[in-house]
């Protein structure tokens, strides 16, 4: 079977996206496991992960790499965060901020098997409660589906190194259900423009509707 590395730690196997499994023999959602040349890969489902959808739809640069430290806002049950954990591998870190108790329960069992995933049961608006412990990060990944997503990103941006990347999934319906999504997206970009420049905008249809995926860089 042919394995091609398309970004550091991200592979294509027969046209499907995959990461190397940091916790061999275990699954996080219903992903398929594939063993090739004694290495176990997890297929990465773009219908379950907006980062996978963005990669398939043409993301040009992925600054999440081996050894990166990633602040993940809205980790939920760890679907995408676990693939980020695969990419950064054993010496990287994924700080998983999650507000929901229900999601945190499932996330904790994922983190138990992956030493580089650190769960933080907290509202990402209260960044001061975790910023000192975490310190500076290389990348922020944000998928919080909250109306004040722009403010949450700006608050947490103090933890991002200068020139660091942020990858953000914006769901227009979570911000304003009655507004034209294009206006919602423009208002988001305007709101964060003093701190971030836009590197790339990606639509993630057909995998997810009403979303815009952004690659940003801290100015
Ligand atoms: C769309 S889901 C994230 C899915 C996840 N990124 C993935 O791909 O596997 C959004 C998550 O953000 C969490 N969330 C919403 N507001 C939050 C906040 N203020 N602080 C931390 N987490 C928040 C929700 O509880 C939910 O689990």
PDB file of C-alpha atoms and ligand atoms in Angstrom:
ATOM      1  CA  UNK A   1       0.000   0.000   0.000  1.00  0.00           C
ATOM      2  CA  UNK A   2       1.309   3.412  -0.971  1.00  0.00           C
ATOM      3  CA  UNK A   3       1.862   5.939   1.877  1.00  0.00           C
ATOM      4  CA  UNK A   4       2.674   9.571   0.983  1.00  0.00           C
ATOM      5  CA  UNK A   5       3.537  12.204   3.584  1.00  0.00           C
ATOM      6  CA  UNK A   6       1.729  15.418   2.560  1.00  0.00           C
ATOM      7  CA  UNK A   7       2.595  17.488   5.657  1.00  0.00           C
ATOM      8  CA  UNK A   8       4.918  16.541   8.537  1.00  0.00           C
ATOM      9  CA  UNK A   9       3.023  13.697  10.266  1.00  0.00           C
ATOM     10  CA  UNK A  10       0.060  13.765   7.851  1.00  0.00           C
ATOM     11  CA  UNK A  11      -0.218  11.012   5.249  1.00  0.00           C
ATOM     12  CA  UNK A  12      -2.293   9.944   2.291  1.00  0.00           C
ATOM     13  CA  UNK A  13      -3.007   6.230   2.029  1.00  0.00           C
ATOM     14  CA  UNK A  14      -4.833   5.274  -1.148  1.00  0.00           C
ATOM     15  CA  UNK A  15      -6.303   8.774  -1.374  1.00  0.00           C
ATOM     16  CA  UNK A  16      -7.397   8.875   2.276  1.00  0.00           C
ATOM     17  CA  UNK A  17      -5.932  11.124   4.959  1.00  0.00           C
ATOM     18  CA  UNK A  18      -4.195   9.476   7.926  1.00  0.00           C
ATOM     19  CA  UNK A  19      -1.905  10.075  10.916  1.00  0.00           C
ATOM     20  CA  UNK A  20       0.437   7.629  12.675  1.00  0.00           C
ATOM     21  CA  UNK A  21      -1.230   6.225  15.776  1.00  0.00           C
ATOM     22  CA  UNK A  22       0.569   7.441  18.908  1.00  0.00           C
ATOM     23  CA  UNK A  23      -1.501   4.947  20.927  1.00  0.00           C
ATOM     24  CA  UNK A  24      -1.317   1.792  18.778  1.00  0.00           C
ATOM     25  CA  UNK A  25      -4.275  -0.564  18.987  1.00  0.00           C
ATOM     26  CA  UNK A  26      -6.653   2.127  20.235  1.00  0.00           C
ATOM     27  CA  UNK A  27      -9.284   4.164  18.409  1.00  0.00           C
ATOM     28  CA  UNK A  28     -10.772   7.512  19.466  1.00  0.00           C
ATOM     29  CA  UNK A  29     -13.928   7.529  17.329  1.00  0.00           C
ATOM     30  CA  UNK A  30     -14.945   5.079  14.602  1.00  0.00           C
ATOM     31  CA  UNK A  31     -11.776   5.618  12.564  1.00  0.00           C
ATOM     32  CA  UNK A  32     -10.206   2.773  10.636  1.00  0.00           C
ATOM     33  CA  UNK A  33      -6.757   1.511  11.673  1.00  0.00           C
ATOM     34  CA  UNK A  34      -4.289   0.381   9.008  1.00  0.00           C
ATOM     35  CA  UNK A  35      -0.969  -1.368   9.609  1.00  0.00           C
ATOM     36  CA  UNK A  36       1.596  -0.816   6.860  1.00  0.00           C
ATOM     37  CA  UNK A  37       5.273  -1.876   7.187  1.00  0.00           C
ATOM     38  CA  UNK A  38       4.735  -2.394  10.912  1.00  0.00           C
ATOM     39  CA  UNK A  39       3.439   1.160  11.437  1.00  0.00           C
ATOM     40  CA  UNK A  40      -0.154   1.684  12.543  1.00  0.00           C
ATOM     41  CA  UNK A  41      -2.027   4.576  10.938  1.00  0.00           C
ATOM     42  CA  UNK A  42      -5.455   6.039  11.808  1.00  0.00           C
ATOM     43  CA  UNK A  43      -7.542   7.135   8.858  1.00  0.00           C
ATOM     44  CA  UNK A  44      -8.671  10.736   9.424  1.00  0.00           C
ATOM     45  CA  UNK A  45     -12.319  11.318   8.547  1.00  0.00           C
ATOM     46  CA  UNK A  46     -12.996  14.792   7.048  1.00  0.00           C
ATOM     47  CA  UNK A  47     -16.698  14.462   7.922  1.00  0.00           C
ATOM     48  CA  UNK A  48     -15.683  14.242  11.600  1.00  0.00           C
ATOM     49  CA  UNK A  49     -12.819  16.745  11.655  1.00  0.00           C
ATOM     50  CA  UNK A  50     -12.726  20.274  10.203  1.00  0.00           C
ATOM     51  CA  UNK A  51      -8.923  20.242  10.118  1.00  0.00           C
ATOM     52  CA  UNK A  52      -9.003  17.117   7.936  1.00  0.00           C
ATOM     53  CA  UNK A  53     -11.653  18.789   5.738  1.00  0.00           C
ATOM     54  CA  UNK A  54      -9.472  21.909   5.389  1.00  0.00           C
ATOM     55  CA  UNK A  55      -6.439  19.795   4.426  1.00  0.00           C
ATOM     56  CA  UNK A  56      -8.430  17.929   1.783  1.00  0.00           C
ATOM     57  CA  UNK A  57      -9.860  21.222   0.484  1.00  0.00           C
ATOM     58  CA  UNK A  58      -6.420  22.733  -0.059  1.00  0.00           C
ATOM     59  CA  UNK A  59      -4.826  24.019   3.159  1.00  0.00           C
ATOM     60  CA  UNK A  60      -1.410  25.269   1.970  1.00  0.00           C
ATOM     61  CA  UNK A  61       0.597  25.251   5.204  1.00  0.00           C
ATOM     62  CA  UNK A  62       0.255  23.217   8.377  1.00  0.00           C
ATOM     63  CA  UNK A  63       2.382  24.629  11.188  1.00  0.00           C
ATOM     64  CA  UNK A  64       1.320  21.823  13.547  1.00  0.00           C
ATOM     65  CA  UNK A  65       4.409  19.598  13.334  1.00  0.00           C
ATOM     66  CA  UNK A  66       6.488  17.128  15.342  1.00  0.00           C
ATOM     67  CA  UNK A  67       7.246  18.642  18.793  1.00  0.00           C
ATOM     68  CA  UNK A  68       4.803  21.577  18.394  1.00  0.00           C
ATOM     69  CA  UNK A  69       2.917  22.825  21.428  1.00  0.00           C
ATOM     70  CA  UNK A  70      -0.719  23.446  20.529  1.00  0.00           C
ATOM     71  CA  UNK A  71      -3.404  25.249  22.512  1.00  0.00           C
ATOM     72  CA  UNK A  72      -6.640  23.573  21.444  1.00  0.00           C
ATOM     73  CA  UNK A  73      -9.767  25.611  22.301  1.00  0.00           C
ATOM     74  CA  UNK A  74     -12.937  23.479  22.176  1.00  0.00           C
ATOM     75  CA  UNK A  75     -11.425  19.993  22.248  1.00  0.00           C
ATOM     76  CA  UNK A  76     -14.789  18.259  22.731  1.00  0.00           C
ATOM     77  CA  UNK A  77     -14.325  14.474  22.972  1.00  0.00           C
ATOM     78  CA  UNK A  78     -10.915  14.598  21.301  1.00  0.00           C
ATOM     79  CA  UNK A  79     -11.649  13.579  17.710  1.00  0.00           C
ATOM     80  CA  UNK A  80      -9.485  16.199  15.979  1.00  0.00           C
ATOM     81  CA  UNK A  81      -7.288  16.792  19.043  1.00  0.00           C
ATOM     82  CA  UNK A  82      -6.195  13.130  18.918  1.00  0.00           C
ATOM     83  CA  UNK A  83      -4.991  13.510  15.324  1.00  0.00           C
ATOM     84  CA  UNK A  84      -3.143  16.680  16.381  1.00  0.00           C
ATOM     85  CA  UNK A  85      -1.645  14.549  19.170  1.00  0.00           C
ATOM     86  CA  UNK A  86      -0.487  12.019  16.536  1.00  0.00           C
ATOM     87  CA  UNK A  87       1.127  14.803  14.487  1.00  0.00           C
ATOM     88  CA  UNK A  88       3.027  16.513  17.317  1.00  0.00           C
ATOM     89  CA  UNK A  89       4.032  13.050  18.560  1.00  0.00           C
ATOM     90  CA  UNK A  90       5.476  12.148  21.954  1.00  0.00           C
ATOM     91  CA  UNK A  91       7.527  15.297  22.634  1.00  0.00           C
ATOM     92  CA  UNK A  92       4.838  17.756  21.502  1.00  0.00           C
ATOM     93  CA  UNK A  93       1.910  18.945  23.623  1.00  0.00           C
ATOM     94  CA  UNK A  94      -1.797  19.457  22.982  1.00  0.00           C
ATOM     95  CA  UNK A  95      -3.457  21.522  25.711  1.00  0.00           C
ATOM     96  CA  UNK A  96      -7.135  20.633  25.395  1.00  0.00           C
ATOM     97  CA  UNK A  97      -9.467  23.332  26.750  1.00  0.00           C
ATOM     98  CA  UNK A  98     -13.070  22.153  27.043  1.00  0.00           C
ATOM     99  CA  UNK A  99     -16.025  23.676  28.884  1.00  0.00           C
ATOM    100  CA  UNK A 100     -18.515  20.777  28.737  1.00  0.00           C
ATOM    101  CA  UNK A 101     -18.496  18.234  31.553  1.00  0.00           C
ATOM    102  CA  UNK A 102     -20.032  15.565  29.313  1.00  0.00           C
ATOM    103  CA  UNK A 103     -17.362  15.991  26.597  1.00  0.00           C
ATOM    104  CA  UNK A 104     -14.626  16.195  29.233  1.00  0.00           C
ATOM    105  CA  UNK A 105     -15.511  12.713  30.510  1.00  0.00           C
ATOM    106  CA  UNK A 106     -14.773  11.155  27.096  1.00  0.00           C
ATOM    107  CA  UNK A 107     -11.809  13.454  26.531  1.00  0.00           C
ATOM    108  CA  UNK A 108     -10.196  12.288  29.778  1.00  0.00           C
ATOM    109  CA  UNK A 109     -10.159   8.665  28.633  1.00  0.00           C
ATOM    110  CA  UNK A 110      -8.500   9.734  25.354  1.00  0.00           C
ATOM    111  CA  UNK A 111      -5.890  11.772  27.274  1.00  0.00           C
ATOM    112  CA  UNK A 112      -5.134   8.798  29.543  1.00  0.00           C
ATOM    113  CA  UNK A 113      -3.785   6.889  26.545  1.00  0.00           C
ATOM    114  CA  UNK A 114      -1.920   9.872  25.098  1.00  0.00           C
ATOM    115  CA  UNK A 115       0.596  11.514  27.377  1.00  0.00           C
ATOM    116  CA  UNK A 116       0.980  14.540  25.100  1.00  0.00           C
ATOM    117  CA  UNK A 117      -2.729  15.499  25.464  1.00  0.00           C
ATOM    118  CA  UNK A 118      -3.394  17.560  28.584  1.00  0.00           C
ATOM    119  CA  UNK A 119      -7.064  18.130  29.475  1.00  0.00           C
ATOM    120  CA  UNK A 120      -8.139  21.480  30.951  1.00  0.00           C
ATOM    121  CA  UNK A 121     -11.768  21.647  32.140  1.00  0.00           C
ATOM    122  CA  UNK A 122     -12.308  25.373  31.735  1.00  0.00           C
ATOM    123  CA  UNK A 123     -14.111  28.103  29.852  1.00  0.00           C
ATOM    124  CA  UNK A 124     -11.626  29.426  27.274  1.00  0.00           C
ATOM    125  CA  UNK A 125     -12.762  32.946  28.225  1.00  0.00           C
ATOM    126  CA  UNK A 126     -10.993  32.381  31.569  1.00  0.00           C
ATOM    127  CA  UNK A 127      -7.613  31.970  29.924  1.00  0.00           C
ATOM    128  CA  UNK A 128      -5.886  33.504  32.979  1.00  0.00           C
ATOM    129  CA  UNK A 129      -6.771  30.310  34.890  1.00  0.00           C
ATOM    130  CA  UNK A 130      -4.475  28.216  32.659  1.00  0.00           C
ATOM    131  CA  UNK A 131      -2.132  30.582  30.805  1.00  0.00           C
ATOM    132  CA  UNK A 132       0.596  30.636  33.475  1.00  0.00           C
ATOM    133  CA  UNK A 133       0.724  26.834  33.682  1.00  0.00           C
ATOM    134  CA  UNK A 134       0.840  26.374  29.910  1.00  0.00           C
ATOM    135  CA  UNK A 135       3.103  29.272  28.918  1.00  0.00           C
ATOM    136  CA  UNK A 136       3.745  30.163  25.272  1.00  0.00           C
ATOM    137  CA  UNK A 137       2.476  27.911  22.493  1.00  0.00           C
ATOM    138  CA  UNK A 138       3.491  27.489  18.836  1.00  0.00           C
ATOM    139  CA  UNK A 139      -0.059  27.157  17.482  1.00  0.00           C
ATOM    140  CA  UNK A 140      -3.656  27.832  18.540  1.00  0.00           C
ATOM    141  CA  UNK A 141      -6.432  25.642  17.143  1.00  0.00           C
ATOM    142  CA  UNK A 142      -9.924  26.997  17.801  1.00  0.00           C
ATOM    143  CA  UNK A 143     -13.261  25.284  17.204  1.00  0.00           C
ATOM    144  CA  UNK A 144     -15.514  26.531  20.002  1.00  0.00           C
ATOM    145  CA  UNK A 145     -18.751  27.272  18.100  1.00  0.00           C
ATOM    146  CA  UNK A 146     -19.492  30.239  20.385  1.00  0.00           C
ATOM    147  CA  UNK A 147     -20.975  33.658  19.500  1.00  0.00           C
ATOM    148  CA  UNK A 148     -17.971  35.504  20.981  1.00  0.00           C
ATOM    149  CA  UNK A 149     -15.409  33.280  19.258  1.00  0.00           C
ATOM    150  CA  UNK A 150     -13.434  36.328  18.110  1.00  0.00           C
ATOM    151  CA  UNK A 151     -13.041  37.631  21.678  1.00  0.00           C
ATOM    152  CA  UNK A 152     -12.062  34.157  22.935  1.00  0.00           C
ATOM    153  CA  UNK A 153      -9.346  33.936  20.271  1.00  0.00           C
ATOM    154  CA  UNK A 154      -8.035  37.415  21.080  1.00  0.00           C
ATOM    155  CA  UNK A 155      -7.885  36.652  24.818  1.00  0.00           C
ATOM    156  CA  UNK A 156      -5.928  33.451  24.223  1.00  0.00           C
ATOM    157  CA  UNK A 157      -3.643  35.023  21.603  1.00  0.00           C
ATOM    158  CA  UNK A 158      -1.444  36.403  24.396  1.00  0.00           C
ATOM    159  CA  UNK A 159      -0.206  32.807  24.785  1.00  0.00           C
ATOM    160  CA  UNK A 160       0.733  32.439  21.107  1.00  0.00           C
ATOM    161  CA  UNK A 161       4.329  33.113  20.109  1.00  0.00           C
ATOM    162  CA  UNK A 162       4.917  36.056  17.792  1.00  0.00           C
ATOM    163  CA  UNK A 163       4.444  34.952  14.180  1.00  0.00           C
ATOM    164  CA  UNK A 164       2.666  31.793  15.390  1.00  0.00           C
ATOM    165  CA  UNK A 165      -0.244  30.293  13.468  1.00  0.00           C
ATOM    166  CA  UNK A 166      -3.858  29.990  14.522  1.00  0.00           C
ATOM    167  CA  UNK A 167      -6.268  27.647  12.732  1.00  0.00           C
ATOM    168  CA  UNK A 168      -9.875  28.603  13.316  1.00  0.00           C
ATOM    169  CA  UNK A 169     -13.171  26.997  12.323  1.00  0.00           C
ATOM    170  CA  UNK A 170     -15.984  29.565  12.309  1.00  0.00           C
ATOM    171  CA  UNK A 171     -19.597  28.426  12.275  1.00  0.00           C
ATOM    172  CA  UNK A 172     -21.755  31.332  11.124  1.00  0.00           C
ATOM    173  CA  UNK A 173     -24.882  29.876  12.715  1.00  0.00           C
ATOM    174  CA  UNK A 174     -23.284  29.798  16.151  1.00  0.00           C
ATOM    175  CA  UNK A 175     -22.434  33.483  15.862  1.00  0.00           C
ATOM    176  CA  UNK A 176     -25.622  34.831  14.267  1.00  0.00           C
ATOM    177  CA  UNK A 177     -28.206  32.498  12.765  1.00  0.00           C
ATOM    178  CA  UNK A 178     -30.140  35.246  10.970  1.00  0.00           C
ATOM    179  CA  UNK A 179     -27.173  37.044   9.342  1.00  0.00           C
ATOM    180  CA  UNK A 180     -25.707  36.290   5.925  1.00  0.00           C
ATOM    181  CA  UNK A 181     -22.728  33.946   6.668  1.00  0.00           C
ATOM    182  CA  UNK A 182     -20.468  36.091   4.444  1.00  0.00           C
ATOM    183  CA  UNK A 183     -21.097  39.110   6.688  1.00  0.00           C
ATOM    184  CA  UNK A 184     -20.533  37.029   9.842  1.00  0.00           C
ATOM    185  CA  UNK A 185     -17.170  35.825   8.470  1.00  0.00           C
ATOM    186  CA  UNK A 186     -16.110  39.354   7.427  1.00  0.00           C
ATOM    187  CA  UNK A 187     -17.013  40.741  10.865  1.00  0.00           C
ATOM    188  CA  UNK A 188     -14.931  38.009  12.525  1.00  0.00           C
ATOM    189  CA  UNK A 189     -11.905  38.805  10.347  1.00  0.00           C
ATOM    190  CA  UNK A 190     -12.326  42.538  10.981  1.00  0.00           C
ATOM    191  CA  UNK A 191     -12.552  41.964  14.723  1.00  0.00           C
ATOM    192  CA  UNK A 192      -9.256  40.051  14.959  1.00  0.00           C
ATOM    193  CA  UNK A 193      -7.373  42.047  12.288  1.00  0.00           C
ATOM    194  CA  UNK A 194      -5.187  44.086  14.654  1.00  0.00           C
ATOM    195  CA  UNK A 195      -3.701  40.876  16.103  1.00  0.00           C
ATOM    196  CA  UNK A 196      -3.842  38.418  13.182  1.00  0.00           C
ATOM    197  CA  UNK A 197      -3.347  38.517   9.437  1.00  0.00           C
ATOM    198  CA  UNK A 198      -5.248  36.061   7.282  1.00  0.00           C
ATOM    199  CA  UNK A 199      -2.983  33.562   5.505  1.00  0.00           C
ATOM    200  CA  UNK A 200      -5.709  31.458   3.894  1.00  0.00           C
ATOM    201  CA  UNK A 201      -9.507  31.078   3.889  1.00  0.00           C
ATOM    202  CA  UNK A 202     -10.914  27.652   3.116  1.00  0.00           C
ATOM    203  CA  UNK A 203     -14.484  26.499   2.616  1.00  0.00           C
ATOM    204  CA  UNK A 204     -14.926  23.032   4.037  1.00  0.00           C
ATOM    205  CA  UNK A 205     -17.982  21.899   2.081  1.00  0.00           C
ATOM    206  CA  UNK A 206     -19.168  19.226   1.426  1.00  0.00           C
ATOM    207  CA  UNK A 207     -17.805  17.990   4.754  1.00  0.00           C
ATOM    208  CA  UNK A 208     -19.325  20.792   6.842  1.00  0.00           C
ATOM    209  CA  UNK A 209     -21.729  23.539   5.815  1.00  0.00           C
ATOM    210  CA  UNK A 210     -21.897  27.171   7.003  1.00  0.00           C
ATOM    211  CA  UNK A 211     -18.287  27.042   8.133  1.00  0.00           C
ATOM    212  CA  UNK A 212     -15.229  29.000   7.169  1.00  0.00           C
ATOM    213  CA  UNK A 213     -11.809  27.640   8.078  1.00  0.00           C
ATOM    214  CA  UNK A 214      -9.045  30.207   8.532  1.00  0.00           C
ATOM    215  CA  UNK A 215      -5.291  29.985   8.761  1.00  0.00           C
ATOM    216  CA  UNK A 216      -4.132  33.096  10.641  1.00  0.00           C
ATOM    217  CA  UNK A 217      -0.719  34.376  11.720  1.00  0.00           C
ATOM    218  CA  UNK A 218      -0.093  36.519  14.768  1.00  0.00           C
ATOM    219  CA  UNK A 219       1.232  39.899  13.722  1.00  0.00           C
TER     220      UNK A 219
HETATM  221  C1  LIG B   1     -17.696  21.879  17.429  1.00  0.00           C
HETATM  222  S1  LIG B   1     -17.177  21.248  18.975  1.00  0.00           S
HETATM  223  C2  LIG B   1     -15.469  20.903  18.744  1.00  0.00           C
HETATM  224  C3  LIG B   1     -15.166  19.694  17.926  1.00  0.00           C
HETATM  225  C4  LIG B   1     -13.701  19.335  17.981  1.00  0.00           C
HETATM  226  N1  LIG B   1     -12.879  20.493  17.690  1.00  0.00           N
HETATM  227  C5  LIG B   1     -13.309  18.239  17.027  1.00  0.00           C
HETATM  228  O1  LIG B   1     -13.074  18.508  15.847  1.00  0.00           O
HETATM  229  O2  LIG B   1     -13.191  17.091  17.469  1.00  0.00           O
HETATM  230  C6  LIG B   1     -17.108  22.700  19.942  1.00  0.00           C
HETATM  231  C7  LIG B   1     -16.656  22.442  21.370  1.00  0.00           C
HETATM  232  O3  LIG B   1     -16.327  23.685  21.963  1.00  0.00           O
HETATM  233  C8  LIG B   1     -16.701  23.624  23.318  1.00  0.00           C
HETATM  234  N2  LIG B   1     -16.816  25.019  23.804  1.00  0.00           N
HETATM  235  C9  LIG B   1     -17.755  25.949  23.488  1.00  0.00           C
HETATM  236  N3  LIG B   1     -17.518  27.106  24.127  1.00  0.00           N
HETATM  237  C10 LIG B   1     -16.382  26.912  24.845  1.00  0.00           C
HETATM  238  C11 LIG B   1     -15.626  27.738  25.724  1.00  0.00           C
HETATM  239  N4  LIG B   1     -15.990  29.005  25.974  1.00  0.00           N
HETATM  240  N5  LIG B   1     -14.528  27.231  26.303  1.00  0.00           N
HETATM  241  C12 LIG B   1     -14.131  25.944  26.055  1.00  0.00           C
HETATM  242  N6  LIG B   1     -14.817  25.112  25.243  1.00  0.00           N
HETATM  243  C13 LIG B   1     -15.925  25.588  24.639  1.00  0.00           C
HETATM  244  C14 LIG B   1     -18.022  22.878  23.298  1.00  0.00           C
HETATM  245  O4  LIG B   1     -18.352  22.349  24.571  1.00  0.00           O
HETATM  246  C15 LIG B   1     -17.738  21.812  22.239  1.00  0.00           C
HETATM  247  O5  LIG B   1     -17.244  20.634  22.827  1.00  0.00           O
END
